[in-house]
Short mmCIF file of C-alpha atoms in Angstrom, two decimals:
data_model
loop_
_atom_site.label_atom_id
_atom_site.label_comp_id
_atom_site.label_asym_id
_atom_site.label_seq_id
_atom_site.Cartn_x
_atom_site.Cartn_y
_atom_site.Cartn_z
CA MET A 6 -5.45 45.42 -8.72
CA ARG A 7 -7.44 47.26 -11.34
CA PRO A 8 -4.92 46.85 -14.27
CA VAL A 9 -4.90 43.08 -13.71
CA CYS A 10 -8.69 42.92 -13.92
CA LEU A 11 -8.62 44.95 -17.08
CA LEU A 12 -6.01 42.66 -18.59
CA LEU A 13 -8.11 39.59 -17.75
CA ALA A 14 -11.16 41.19 -19.33
CA VAL A 15 -9.21 41.88 -22.52
CA LEU A 16 -7.80 38.32 -22.56
CA ALA A 17 -11.27 36.88 -22.19
CA LEU A 18 -12.35 38.77 -25.28
CA LEU A 19 -9.47 37.46 -27.41
CA PRO A 20 -10.46 34.86 -30.03
CA GLY A 21 -8.35 32.04 -28.47
CA ALA A 22 -9.99 32.36 -25.10
CA VAL A 23 -13.41 32.49 -26.69
CA ARG A 24 -12.68 29.31 -28.63
CA ALA A 25 -11.79 27.42 -25.44
CA ALA A 26 -15.25 28.19 -24.13
CA ASP A 27 -16.81 26.65 -27.25
CA LEU A 28 -16.43 23.38 -25.45
CA THR A 29 -16.72 22.73 -21.71
CA THR A 30 -16.59 19.30 -20.15
CA ASP A 31 -16.70 17.72 -16.73
CA LEU A 32 -16.59 14.20 -15.29
CA SER A 33 -19.10 12.55 -12.96
CA ALA A 34 -16.15 12.02 -10.59
CA ASP A 35 -12.47 12.96 -10.76
CA HIS A 36 -11.41 9.76 -9.01
CA VAL A 37 -12.36 6.07 -8.94
CA ASP A 38 -11.93 4.42 -5.56
CA ILE A 39 -11.09 0.74 -5.68
CA THR A 40 -12.25 -0.79 -2.41
CA THR A 41 -12.34 -4.44 -1.33
CA GLY A 42 -15.84 -4.82 -2.79
CA PHE A 43 -15.07 -2.94 -6.06
CA ASN A 44 -16.87 -4.45 -9.02
CA GLY A 45 -16.49 -1.80 -11.69
CA THR A 46 -18.31 1.52 -12.09
CA ASN A 47 -19.48 4.04 -14.68
CA LEU A 48 -17.65 7.20 -15.64
CA ILE A 49 -19.86 9.88 -17.19
CA VAL A 50 -18.38 12.69 -19.24
CA TYR A 51 -20.68 15.73 -19.51
CA GLY A 52 -20.11 18.51 -21.95
CA VAL A 53 -21.54 21.66 -23.48
CA GLN A 54 -20.73 22.66 -27.06
CA ARG A 55 -21.51 26.17 -28.15
CA LYS A 56 -20.74 25.54 -31.81
CA LYS A 57 -21.95 22.93 -34.25
CA GLY A 58 -19.61 19.99 -34.87
CA VAL A 59 -18.78 16.37 -34.21
CA ILE A 60 -17.92 15.38 -30.62
CA ALA A 61 -15.20 12.77 -30.00
CA VAL A 62 -14.00 11.61 -26.58
CA THR A 63 -11.02 9.39 -25.70
CA LEU A 64 -10.27 7.81 -22.32
CA ARG A 65 -6.69 6.63 -21.80
CA GLY A 66 -5.29 4.77 -18.83
CA PRO A 67 -1.67 4.95 -17.67
CA GLU A 68 0.84 3.75 -20.28
CA ARG A 69 2.62 0.46 -19.74
CA THR A 70 5.12 -1.69 -21.58
CA MET A 71 3.35 -4.81 -22.80
CA VAL A 72 4.78 -8.10 -24.04
CA VAL A 73 2.87 -9.92 -26.76
CA ARG A 74 3.83 -13.57 -27.07
CA ARG A 75 3.00 -15.97 -29.87
CA LYS A 76 2.51 -19.67 -29.26
CA GLY A 77 3.82 -22.19 -31.73
CA GLN A 78 3.81 -25.97 -31.81
CA VAL A 79 6.99 -27.58 -30.51
CA LEU A 80 6.98 -31.37 -30.18
CA GLY A 81 3.19 -31.31 -30.16
CA ALA A 82 2.89 -28.81 -27.31
CA TRP A 83 1.83 -25.20 -27.76
CA ILE A 84 4.45 -23.02 -26.18
CA ASN A 85 5.54 -19.39 -26.45
CA VAL A 86 8.03 -19.15 -29.28
CA GLU A 87 8.12 -15.47 -30.15
CA SER A 88 7.63 -12.25 -28.22
CA ILE A 89 7.49 -8.56 -29.02
CA GLU A 90 7.55 -5.70 -26.55
CA PHE A 91 5.38 -2.67 -27.16
CA HIS A 92 6.12 0.53 -25.30
CA ARG A 93 3.64 3.19 -24.22
CA VAL A 94 0.52 1.06 -24.55
CA PRO A 95 -2.42 2.63 -22.70
CA GLY A 96 -3.34 0.19 -19.93
CA TYR A 97 -6.94 1.11 -20.58
CA TYR A 98 -8.56 2.70 -23.61
CA ASP A 99 -12.08 3.65 -24.63
CA PHE A 100 -13.57 6.18 -27.00
CA ALA A 101 -16.81 7.71 -28.21
CA GLN A 102 -17.78 9.77 -31.24
CA SER A 103 -21.04 11.34 -32.38
CA ASP A 104 -20.31 10.85 -36.08
CA THR A 105 -17.66 9.42 -38.40
CA LEU A 106 -14.46 11.42 -38.39
CA HIS A 107 -12.00 12.60 -40.97
CA GLU A 108 -9.48 9.74 -41.08
CA GLY A 109 -6.32 11.80 -40.80
CA LEU A 110 -7.68 13.62 -37.80
CA ALA A 111 -8.70 10.40 -36.02
CA GLY A 112 -5.19 9.07 -36.56
CA GLU A 113 -3.52 12.21 -35.29
CA LYS A 114 -5.54 12.33 -32.06
CA GLY A 115 -5.77 8.56 -31.49
CA ILE A 116 -9.54 8.37 -31.76
CA GLY A 117 -10.62 4.78 -32.38
CA LEU A 118 -8.77 1.47 -32.05
CA SER A 119 -7.24 1.57 -35.53
CA ALA A 120 -5.78 4.98 -34.73
CA LEU A 121 -3.85 3.83 -31.64
CA ASP A 122 -0.08 4.08 -31.89
CA PHE A 123 2.11 1.51 -30.19
CA TYR A 124 5.88 1.48 -30.29
CA PRO A 125 7.47 -1.94 -30.84
CA GLU A 126 10.87 -2.33 -29.19
CA GLU A 127 12.59 -3.64 -32.31
CA ARG A 128 12.26 -3.06 -36.01
CA LEU A 129 9.70 -5.39 -37.51
CA SER A 130 8.49 -6.07 -40.98
CA GLU A 131 5.19 -4.32 -41.62
CA ASN A 132 3.35 -7.64 -41.79
CA GLU A 133 4.77 -8.88 -38.47
CA ALA A 134 4.12 -5.61 -36.71
CA LYS A 135 0.52 -5.68 -37.92
CA ARG A 136 -0.08 -9.23 -36.66
CA PHE A 137 1.31 -8.49 -33.21
CA ARG A 138 -0.50 -5.16 -33.04
CA GLU A 139 -3.81 -6.80 -33.88
CA ALA A 140 -3.14 -9.54 -31.33
CA LEU A 141 -2.41 -6.93 -28.67
CA ILE A 142 -5.72 -5.17 -29.35
CA ARG A 143 -7.62 -8.49 -29.45
CA ASN A 144 -6.09 -9.63 -26.13
CA LYS A 145 -6.84 -6.30 -24.47
CA GLN A 146 -10.41 -6.47 -25.75
CA GLN A 147 -10.76 -9.94 -24.30
CA GLN A 148 -9.53 -8.64 -20.94
CA GLY A 149 -12.15 -5.90 -21.20
CA LEU A 150 -9.52 -3.15 -21.22
CA PHE A 151 -10.10 -2.03 -24.81
CA PRO A 152 -13.60 -1.52 -26.28
CA LEU A 153 -15.06 -3.72 -29.01
CA GLN A 154 -16.49 -0.56 -30.59
CA GLY A 155 -16.88 3.08 -29.69
CA ARG A 156 -19.48 4.36 -27.21
CA ASP A 157 -22.34 6.64 -28.17
CA VAL A 158 -22.42 10.34 -27.51
CA SER A 159 -25.94 11.00 -26.26
CA VAL A 160 -27.39 14.46 -26.69
CA ILE A 161 -29.43 15.51 -23.68
CA GLU A 162 -30.48 18.85 -25.08
CA GLN A 163 -29.30 21.07 -27.90
CA GLY A 164 -25.54 21.46 -27.29
CA PHE A 165 -25.53 19.47 -24.06
CA PHE A 166 -24.15 15.95 -24.39
CA LYS A 167 -22.95 13.07 -22.25
CA VAL A 168 -20.91 9.89 -22.73
CA VAL A 169 -21.09 6.88 -20.40
CA PHE A 170 -17.90 4.80 -20.09
CA PRO A 171 -18.44 1.55 -18.16
CA LEU A 172 -15.25 0.76 -16.21
CA PRO A 173 -14.45 -2.89 -15.34
CA ALA A 174 -13.20 -4.23 -12.00
CA ASN A 175 -9.79 -5.13 -13.43
CA MET A 176 -8.97 -1.59 -14.64
CA PRO A 177 -5.32 -0.68 -14.06
CA THR A 178 -4.61 1.92 -11.39
CA GLY A 179 -3.04 5.29 -12.13
CA THR A 180 -3.85 8.57 -13.84
CA TYR A 181 -6.37 8.51 -16.70
CA ARG A 182 -6.81 11.25 -19.28
CA VAL A 183 -10.13 12.22 -20.81
CA ASP A 184 -9.77 14.25 -24.02
CA THR A 185 -12.82 15.77 -25.68
CA TYR A 186 -12.67 17.26 -29.17
CA LEU A 187 -15.15 19.44 -31.00
CA ILE A 188 -14.52 18.81 -34.67
CA ASP A 189 -15.58 20.94 -37.54
CA GLY A 190 -14.95 19.08 -40.80
CA SER A 191 -11.26 18.17 -40.81
CA ARG A 192 -10.31 20.75 -38.19
CA ILE A 193 -10.39 20.70 -34.42
CA ALA A 194 -12.51 23.65 -33.35
CA ALA A 195 -12.01 23.17 -29.62
CA GLN A 196 -10.71 20.65 -27.16
CA ALA A 197 -10.89 20.02 -23.42
CA GLN A 198 -8.93 17.73 -21.13
CA LYS A 199 -9.76 16.25 -17.73
CA THR A 200 -7.87 13.76 -15.58
CA LEU A 201 -9.20 10.88 -13.55
CA GLN A 202 -7.34 9.25 -10.66
CA VAL A 203 -7.88 5.52 -10.25
CA GLY A 204 -6.48 3.95 -7.11
CA GLN A 205 -7.08 1.52 -4.35
CA VAL A 206 -8.45 3.10 -1.17
CA GLY A 207 -9.09 1.99 2.40
CA PHE A 208 -8.09 -1.49 3.53
CA SER A 209 -7.20 -2.65 0.04
CA ALA A 210 -4.89 0.32 -0.54
CA ARG A 211 -3.22 -0.12 2.82
CA ILE A 212 -2.39 -3.74 1.98
CA TYR A 213 -1.07 -2.80 -1.45
CA LEU A 214 1.16 -0.01 -0.13
CA PHE A 215 2.34 -2.06 2.81
CA ALA A 216 3.28 -4.99 0.54
CA ARG A 217 5.24 -2.63 -1.68
CA ASP A 218 6.97 -0.48 0.93
CA HIS A 219 7.58 -3.07 3.65
CA ALA A 220 7.83 -6.28 1.63
CA LEU A 221 9.71 -8.25 4.27
CA LEU A 222 7.37 -7.26 7.10
CA TYR A 223 4.42 -8.05 4.83
CA GLY A 224 5.90 -11.48 4.16
CA PHE A 225 6.24 -12.09 7.90
CA MET A 226 2.61 -11.03 8.33
CA ALA A 227 1.49 -13.54 5.70
CA VAL A 228 3.48 -16.27 7.45
CA ALA A 229 2.06 -15.25 10.85
CA LEU A 230 -1.44 -15.40 9.39
CA ALA A 231 -0.70 -18.90 8.09
CA PHE A 232 0.57 -19.98 11.55
CA ILE A 233 -2.61 -18.67 13.20
CA ALA A 234 -4.85 -20.33 10.59
CA GLY A 235 -2.98 -23.64 10.87
CA TRP A 236 -3.04 -23.59 14.65
CA GLY A 237 -6.72 -22.57 14.57
CA ALA A 238 -7.61 -25.46 12.31
CA PHE A 239 -5.78 -27.86 14.64
CA THR A 240 -7.58 -26.62 17.78
CA PHE A 241 -10.93 -26.85 16.02
CA LEU A 242 -10.19 -30.37 14.85
CA ARG A 243 -9.07 -31.53 18.27
CA ARG A 244 -12.49 -30.81 19.73
CA ASP A 245 -13.96 -33.74 17.81
CA MET B 20 -19.71 -11.62 -3.73
CA GLN B 21 -16.85 -10.02 -5.65
CA VAL B 22 -13.66 -9.49 -3.67
CA TYR B 23 -10.89 -7.24 -4.95
CA LEU B 24 -7.46 -8.79 -4.50
CA PRO B 25 -5.07 -5.93 -3.64
CA ILE B 26 -1.87 -7.56 -4.95
CA ALA B 27 -3.30 -9.40 -7.96
CA GLU B 28 -5.19 -6.13 -8.70
CA MET B 29 -8.27 -7.96 -9.88
CA ALA B 30 -11.71 -8.88 -8.60
CA VAL B 31 -12.60 -12.53 -8.05
CA SER B 32 -15.71 -14.31 -6.89
CA GLY B 33 -15.14 -14.74 -3.13
CA GLU B 34 -17.44 -17.79 -2.95
CA SER B 35 -15.42 -19.72 -5.56
CA ILE B 36 -12.17 -19.15 -3.69
CA LEU B 37 -13.75 -20.13 -0.37
CA LEU B 38 -15.20 -23.23 -2.02
CA LEU B 39 -11.83 -24.15 -3.52
CA GLY B 40 -10.21 -23.74 -0.09
CA ALA B 41 -12.94 -25.86 1.47
CA ILE B 42 -12.60 -28.68 -1.09
CA VAL B 43 -8.83 -28.78 -0.68
CA GLY B 44 -9.22 -28.61 3.12
CA PHE B 45 -11.74 -31.46 2.94
CA LEU B 46 -9.26 -33.59 0.98
CA SER B 47 -6.50 -32.87 3.46
CA GLY B 48 -8.88 -33.79 6.29
CA VAL B 49 -9.80 -37.11 4.67
CA PHE B 50 -6.49 -38.16 3.13
CA GLY B 51 -3.89 -36.12 5.01
CA VAL B 52 -2.53 -34.68 1.75
CA GLY B 53 -1.45 -31.05 1.64
CA GLY B 54 -3.64 -30.23 -1.34
CA GLY B 55 -1.32 -27.59 -2.78
CA PHE B 56 -1.07 -29.66 -5.96
CA LEU B 57 -4.77 -28.96 -6.54
CA THR B 58 -4.96 -25.34 -5.34
CA THR B 59 -2.36 -23.94 -7.70
CA PRO B 60 -3.83 -25.41 -10.94
CA PHE B 61 -7.40 -24.46 -9.95
CA LEU B 62 -6.37 -20.88 -9.12
CA ILE B 63 -4.77 -20.70 -12.55
CA PHE B 64 -7.94 -22.13 -14.17
CA MET B 65 -9.82 -19.30 -12.41
CA GLY B 66 -7.67 -16.68 -14.09
CA ILE B 67 -5.28 -15.81 -11.23
CA PRO B 68 -1.80 -15.13 -12.68
CA PRO B 69 0.45 -18.19 -12.09
CA ALA B 70 3.00 -16.10 -10.16
CA ILE B 71 0.34 -14.93 -7.66
CA ALA B 72 -1.11 -18.45 -7.40
CA VAL B 73 2.28 -19.96 -6.52
CA GLY B 74 3.37 -17.14 -4.19
CA THR B 75 0.11 -17.13 -2.26
CA GLN B 76 -0.09 -20.90 -2.15
CA SER B 77 3.17 -20.97 -0.17
CA ALA B 78 1.34 -19.26 2.74
CA GLN B 79 -1.55 -21.71 2.53
CA LEU B 80 1.03 -24.52 2.54
CA VAL B 81 2.44 -23.28 5.86
CA ALA B 82 -1.03 -23.28 7.42
CA SER B 83 -1.92 -26.83 6.41
CA SER B 84 1.53 -28.14 7.42
CA ILE B 85 1.19 -26.62 10.89
CA THR B 86 -2.17 -28.30 11.40
CA GLY B 87 -0.59 -31.62 10.41
CA VAL B 88 2.60 -31.24 12.45
CA LEU B 89 0.76 -30.33 15.66
CA GLY B 90 -1.03 -33.68 15.46
CA HIS B 91 2.16 -35.66 14.81
CA THR B 92 4.15 -33.82 17.50
CA ARG B 93 1.57 -34.67 20.12
CA ARG B 94 2.18 -38.33 19.35
CA GLY B 95 5.96 -37.76 19.29
CA ASN B 96 6.29 -38.90 15.66
CA VAL B 97 8.84 -36.31 14.54
CA ASP B 98 12.60 -36.68 13.99
CA GLY B 99 13.83 -33.14 14.69
CA ARG B 100 17.44 -33.70 13.60
CA MET B 101 16.38 -35.20 10.26
CA ALA B 102 14.04 -32.23 9.72
CA VAL B 103 16.89 -29.76 10.37
CA VAL B 104 19.22 -31.49 7.88
CA MET B 105 16.48 -31.58 5.21
CA LEU B 106 15.66 -27.96 5.99
CA GLY B 107 19.28 -26.98 5.28
CA GLY B 108 18.97 -28.46 1.79
CA GLY B 109 15.48 -27.05 1.45
CA LEU B 110 16.62 -23.46 1.98
CA VAL B 111 19.22 -23.86 -0.77
CA GLY B 112 16.52 -25.41 -3.00
CA SER B 113 14.10 -22.51 -2.37
CA VAL B 114 16.70 -19.93 -3.34
CA ILE B 115 17.39 -21.88 -6.56
CA GLY B 116 13.64 -22.20 -7.12
CA ILE B 117 12.90 -18.49 -6.67
CA GLY B 118 15.72 -17.61 -9.07
CA LEU B 119 14.45 -20.15 -11.60
CA PHE B 120 10.92 -18.78 -11.23
CA LYS B 121 12.08 -15.22 -11.89
CA LEU B 122 14.14 -16.24 -14.90
CA LEU B 123 11.33 -18.33 -16.43
CA SER B 124 8.80 -15.50 -15.88
CA TYR B 125 11.11 -13.09 -17.65
CA ILE B 126 11.59 -15.27 -20.74
CA GLY B 127 7.87 -16.11 -20.81
CA GLN B 128 8.11 -19.84 -20.12
CA ILE B 129 6.87 -19.99 -16.52
CA ASP B 130 3.38 -21.11 -17.58
CA LEU B 131 4.91 -23.89 -19.63
CA PHE B 132 7.17 -24.94 -16.77
CA ILE B 133 4.28 -25.03 -14.28
CA ALA B 134 1.99 -26.87 -16.71
CA LEU B 135 4.62 -29.47 -17.68
CA SER B 136 5.65 -30.09 -14.07
CA TYR B 137 2.06 -30.55 -12.97
CA VAL B 138 1.16 -32.77 -15.92
CA PHE B 139 4.13 -34.97 -15.15
CA LEU B 140 3.89 -35.03 -11.33
CA LEU B 141 0.11 -35.29 -11.07
CA GLY B 142 -0.09 -37.83 -13.88
CA LEU B 143 2.55 -39.98 -12.27
CA ILE B 144 1.18 -39.79 -8.72
CA GLY B 145 -2.44 -40.11 -9.85
CA LEU B 146 -1.84 -43.21 -11.98
CA MET B 147 0.27 -44.86 -9.28
CA MET B 148 -2.39 -44.18 -6.67
CA LEU B 149 -5.10 -45.41 -8.99
CA GLY B 150 -3.26 -48.67 -9.63
CA GLU B 151 -2.55 -49.18 -5.94
CA SER B 152 -6.10 -48.54 -4.77
CA ILE B 153 -7.72 -50.60 -7.54
CA LYS B 154 -5.56 -53.52 -6.50
CA ALA B 155 -6.51 -52.94 -2.87
CA VAL B 156 -10.24 -52.91 -3.70
CA PHE B 157 -10.44 -55.81 -6.13
CA PHE B 158 -7.72 -58.06 -4.81
CA LYS B 159 -8.35 -58.04 -1.07
CA ARG B 160 -5.34 -60.16 -0.29
CA TYR B 161 -3.01 -57.83 -2.13
CA GLN B 162 -0.36 -56.32 0.11
CA SER B 163 2.26 -53.86 -0.94
CA THR B 164 5.61 -55.60 -1.15
CA ASP B 165 8.29 -54.38 1.21
CA MET B 166 11.24 -52.80 -0.49
CA GLU B 167 14.76 -52.83 0.83
CA PRO B 168 15.72 -49.20 1.55
CA LEU B 169 18.37 -47.87 -0.80
CA ASN B 170 20.51 -46.53 2.05
CA GLN B 171 22.32 -49.88 2.17
CA GLN B 172 23.46 -49.55 -1.45
CA PRO B 173 27.23 -48.97 -1.79
CA PHE B 174 26.68 -45.56 -3.45
CA PHE B 175 24.78 -44.20 -0.44
CA LYS B 176 27.02 -45.96 2.08
CA ASN B 177 30.17 -44.35 0.72
CA LEU B 178 28.93 -40.75 0.86
CA PRO B 179 30.78 -38.54 3.38
CA TYR B 180 29.42 -36.47 6.31
CA LYS B 181 27.81 -39.33 8.20
CA VAL B 182 25.42 -38.28 10.95
CA ARG B 183 23.66 -40.35 13.61
CA PHE B 184 19.89 -39.87 13.63
CA THR B 185 18.98 -41.31 17.03
CA LYS B 186 15.24 -41.03 16.69
CA SER B 187 15.15 -42.83 13.32
CA ARG B 188 17.91 -45.25 14.43
CA LEU B 189 19.98 -44.44 11.35
CA TYR B 190 23.66 -43.66 10.71
CA ILE B 191 23.79 -42.23 7.20
CA SER B 192 25.36 -39.44 5.18
CA ALA B 193 23.67 -36.08 5.76
CA LEU B 194 23.93 -35.47 2.01
CA VAL B 195 21.02 -37.83 1.28
CA PRO B 196 18.31 -36.04 3.32
CA ALA B 197 19.84 -32.65 2.45
CA GLY B 198 19.67 -33.53 -1.26
CA MET B 199 16.01 -34.43 -0.89
CA GLY B 200 15.49 -31.12 0.89
CA VAL B 201 16.95 -29.32 -2.14
CA ILE B 202 14.41 -31.01 -4.46
CA GLY B 203 11.57 -30.24 -2.04
CA GLY B 204 12.67 -26.59 -1.82
CA ILE B 205 12.72 -26.19 -5.61
CA LEU B 206 9.22 -27.71 -5.84
CA THR B 207 7.90 -25.39 -3.11
CA ALA B 208 9.36 -22.23 -4.62
CA THR B 209 8.40 -22.95 -8.22
CA LEU B 210 5.10 -24.84 -7.91
CA GLY B 211 3.75 -23.79 -4.50
CA ILE B 212 3.55 -27.37 -3.29
CA GLY B 213 5.22 -28.90 -0.27
CA GLY B 214 6.41 -31.87 -2.27
CA GLY B 215 5.28 -34.21 0.50
CA PHE B 216 3.98 -36.69 -2.04
CA MET B 217 7.53 -37.08 -3.37
CA LEU B 218 9.42 -36.65 -0.09
CA VAL B 219 7.38 -39.20 1.87
CA PRO B 220 8.11 -42.20 -0.38
CA ALA B 221 11.71 -41.04 -0.80
CA MET B 222 12.23 -40.84 2.96
CA ILE B 223 10.87 -44.36 3.37
CA TYR B 224 12.54 -46.08 0.42
CA ILE B 225 15.79 -44.15 0.02
CA ILE B 226 16.66 -42.95 3.53
CA GLY B 227 14.99 -45.93 5.19
CA MET B 228 13.24 -43.97 7.94
CA PRO B 229 10.57 -45.70 10.04
CA SER B 230 7.34 -44.85 8.20
CA LEU B 231 5.67 -43.71 11.44
CA LEU B 232 8.13 -40.80 11.71
CA VAL B 233 8.00 -39.77 8.05
CA PRO B 234 4.86 -37.59 7.70
CA GLY B 235 5.53 -35.48 10.80
CA THR B 236 9.20 -34.96 9.93
CA SER B 237 8.42 -34.06 6.32
CA LEU B 238 5.68 -31.62 7.40
CA LEU B 239 7.94 -29.99 10.02
CA GLN B 240 10.55 -29.02 7.45
CA ILE B 241 7.83 -27.98 4.95
CA ILE B 242 6.59 -25.39 7.49
CA PHE B 243 9.96 -23.65 7.40
CA ILE B 244 10.54 -24.08 3.68
CA GLY B 245 7.02 -22.76 2.99
CA SER B 246 7.57 -19.77 5.31
CA PHE B 247 10.91 -19.03 3.68
CA ALA B 248 9.45 -19.33 0.16
CA CYS B 249 6.55 -17.07 1.20
CA LEU B 250 8.99 -14.41 2.47
CA MET B 251 11.08 -14.67 -0.69
CA HIS B 252 8.04 -14.40 -2.98
CA ALA B 253 6.81 -11.39 -0.98
CA VAL B 254 10.17 -9.61 -1.18
CA ALA B 255 11.55 -10.64 -4.58
CA ASN B 256 8.40 -10.96 -6.68
CA GLN B 257 5.63 -9.28 -4.63
CA THR B 258 3.29 -12.10 -5.50
CA VAL B 259 1.78 -12.99 -2.11
CA ASP B 260 -1.84 -11.82 -1.96
CA ILE B 261 -2.87 -11.85 1.67
CA MET B 262 -6.55 -11.44 0.80
CA LEU B 263 -6.47 -14.48 -1.46
CA ALA B 264 -4.57 -16.43 1.21
CA LEU B 265 -7.13 -15.44 3.83
CA LEU B 266 -10.02 -16.68 1.67
CA LEU B 267 -8.25 -19.97 0.89
CA MET B 268 -7.34 -20.56 4.54
CA THR B 269 -10.83 -19.76 5.83
CA GLY B 270 -12.31 -22.25 3.37
CA GLY B 271 -9.53 -24.69 4.28
CA VAL B 272 -10.23 -24.64 8.04
CA VAL B 273 -13.94 -25.35 7.48
CA GLY B 274 -13.24 -27.99 4.83
CA ALA B 275 -10.65 -29.78 6.96
CA GLN B 276 -13.11 -30.06 9.81
CA LEU B 277 -15.77 -31.55 7.54
CA GLY B 278 -13.16 -33.86 6.05
CA VAL B 279 -12.09 -35.25 9.43
CA ARG B 280 -15.73 -35.92 10.34
CA ALA B 281 -16.33 -37.54 6.97
CA THR B 282 -13.50 -40.04 7.46
CA LYS B 283 -15.82 -42.08 9.67
CA LEU B 284 -18.20 -42.48 6.73
CA ILE B 285 -15.66 -42.91 3.93
CA LYS B 286 -13.95 -46.18 3.13
CA GLY B 287 -10.22 -45.88 2.51
CA ALA B 288 -9.55 -47.55 -0.81
CA PRO B 289 -12.65 -46.46 -2.80
CA ALA B 290 -12.13 -42.89 -1.60
CA ARG B 291 -8.52 -43.07 -2.73
CA ILE B 292 -9.75 -44.11 -6.18
CA ILE B 293 -11.83 -40.92 -6.33
CA LEU B 294 -8.86 -38.79 -5.24
CA ALA B 295 -6.64 -40.53 -7.80
CA LEU B 296 -9.20 -39.90 -10.55
CA LEU B 297 -9.39 -36.23 -9.53
CA ILE B 298 -5.59 -35.93 -9.69
CA VAL B 299 -5.42 -37.66 -13.07
CA GLY B 300 -8.28 -35.42 -14.28
CA VAL B 301 -6.40 -32.23 -13.36
CA SER B 302 -3.31 -33.62 -15.06
CA PHE B 303 -5.29 -34.32 -18.26
CA ARG B 304 -6.90 -30.91 -18.21
CA LEU B 305 -3.46 -29.27 -17.98
CA ALA B 306 -2.14 -31.53 -20.72
CA ALA B 307 -5.11 -30.61 -22.93
CA ASP B 308 -4.33 -26.90 -22.47
CA LEU B 309 -0.81 -27.68 -23.53
CA PHE B 310 -1.47 -29.90 -26.55
CA LEU B 311 -4.77 -28.65 -28.01
CA PRO B 312 -4.46 -25.69 -30.34
CA PRO B 313 -5.14 -22.53 -28.30
CA LEU B 314 -8.11 -20.29 -29.19
CA ASP B 315 -5.71 -17.44 -29.65
CA ALA B 316 -2.03 -18.12 -30.28
CA PHE B 317 -1.18 -14.67 -28.91
CA THR B 318 -1.14 -13.58 -25.28
CA THR B 319 -0.40 -10.16 -23.82
CA VAL B 320 1.01 -9.37 -20.39
CA VAL B 321 2.41 -6.29 -18.66
CA ARG B 322 6.19 -6.35 -18.52
#
């Protein structure tokens, strides 16, 4: 056993291992439970930085393929005339930073809305791609799934900070990633990653899973419910 | 109170859904209409995805049809054989409808299809009802003129597969009611409505059924078409939200009871004017969404 302990002690003293400890983060919860009464919640990211630098945090929901459609006027009516698919769009995105960042760095790590990368299915002219990209961000903002602007990093005490991310009721379910960066000029001095599980629990989850895994049985249940409700309404009405 | 809908994966205000169910139930209590033609557009106005609105509405449709049929059966006003023949066509229609729904969703035109259909159907029905009831109120002696049923026309007489419908005292081709069933099935699967408002006049004027038997017979086949459409939506599209259905039905049962009590206080024709105005209003609102420039020409959905 002793050689292993010695090895660990040596590893801990190596520069790389020391640098990882320059930044430590944790979440207020590692899971968000969506119950029948769920109406959104707050996620708090806590962190300790042992070196001076700018703190930036990104929160990314599970990636989805999104379709952006454009309406045009046809015979007076506004109907969808054009559509573009974007792959690997985070279903939810939010970010925070304690100061302005070096632009190249923000782009590389996807910090901030303008730094988000989406992958259109087909080749588009730069102008087209930009219009659809902007529309995608605008629509997601309207749905409350992308932020209008970044959150604040609040410093509780020297080197001890926290970020509050308000999460809406319509947040997509799945695995979320929280990345925290400690930035020194144009260089990342340290980074830390945490994951967050968002899922339906309890009654709500049971319905969701049942509807997915036993679709036919679920359909019969819905019909049975309708029969009971219809029969119930009739018996109530007959009393009059 | 916010309620999280497990299939729609979104939170809605429970009170609004209950209220919507109650209003629609009230209308069905007063006028005997199914009310699906109002539920689907209002659910969409409230931000429920059209696919979930239509899928869930099929369950609600079954509930309200059962309530209606039980009443008609007790009085013996149902032609079972006619219902079975229409049902045969209806099942074919629902399969076509579900396929159409899936295809239109994929190419991004389902919203347009639903909006156009509702604008057309509600506009037509609403204006016809409005005209009829205004005449009934202001010209007391006005009586609707009797029309000769079309089943005596040579085209309908020469169709094959003649069947005797003892209860309705008819000997006609089974293709006519089956064809109507197909149309009803498509409407149920794509719009979440029973199509009673189209089937009832068609059964009277085209098939020539005794009008006493029509509502019960139409409702009986709608129960099965609705159930079938509900199963198909649950399996093929996973768009039946049982929580949403439960809220709508609970509101519906309460509303229907109030509606039946209110019939003693409400006069037929003026009340029909109000219903007609409501229907025309919904039609206009949908048309406005279609023809006014949208706030944002772009929309984003998950594929």
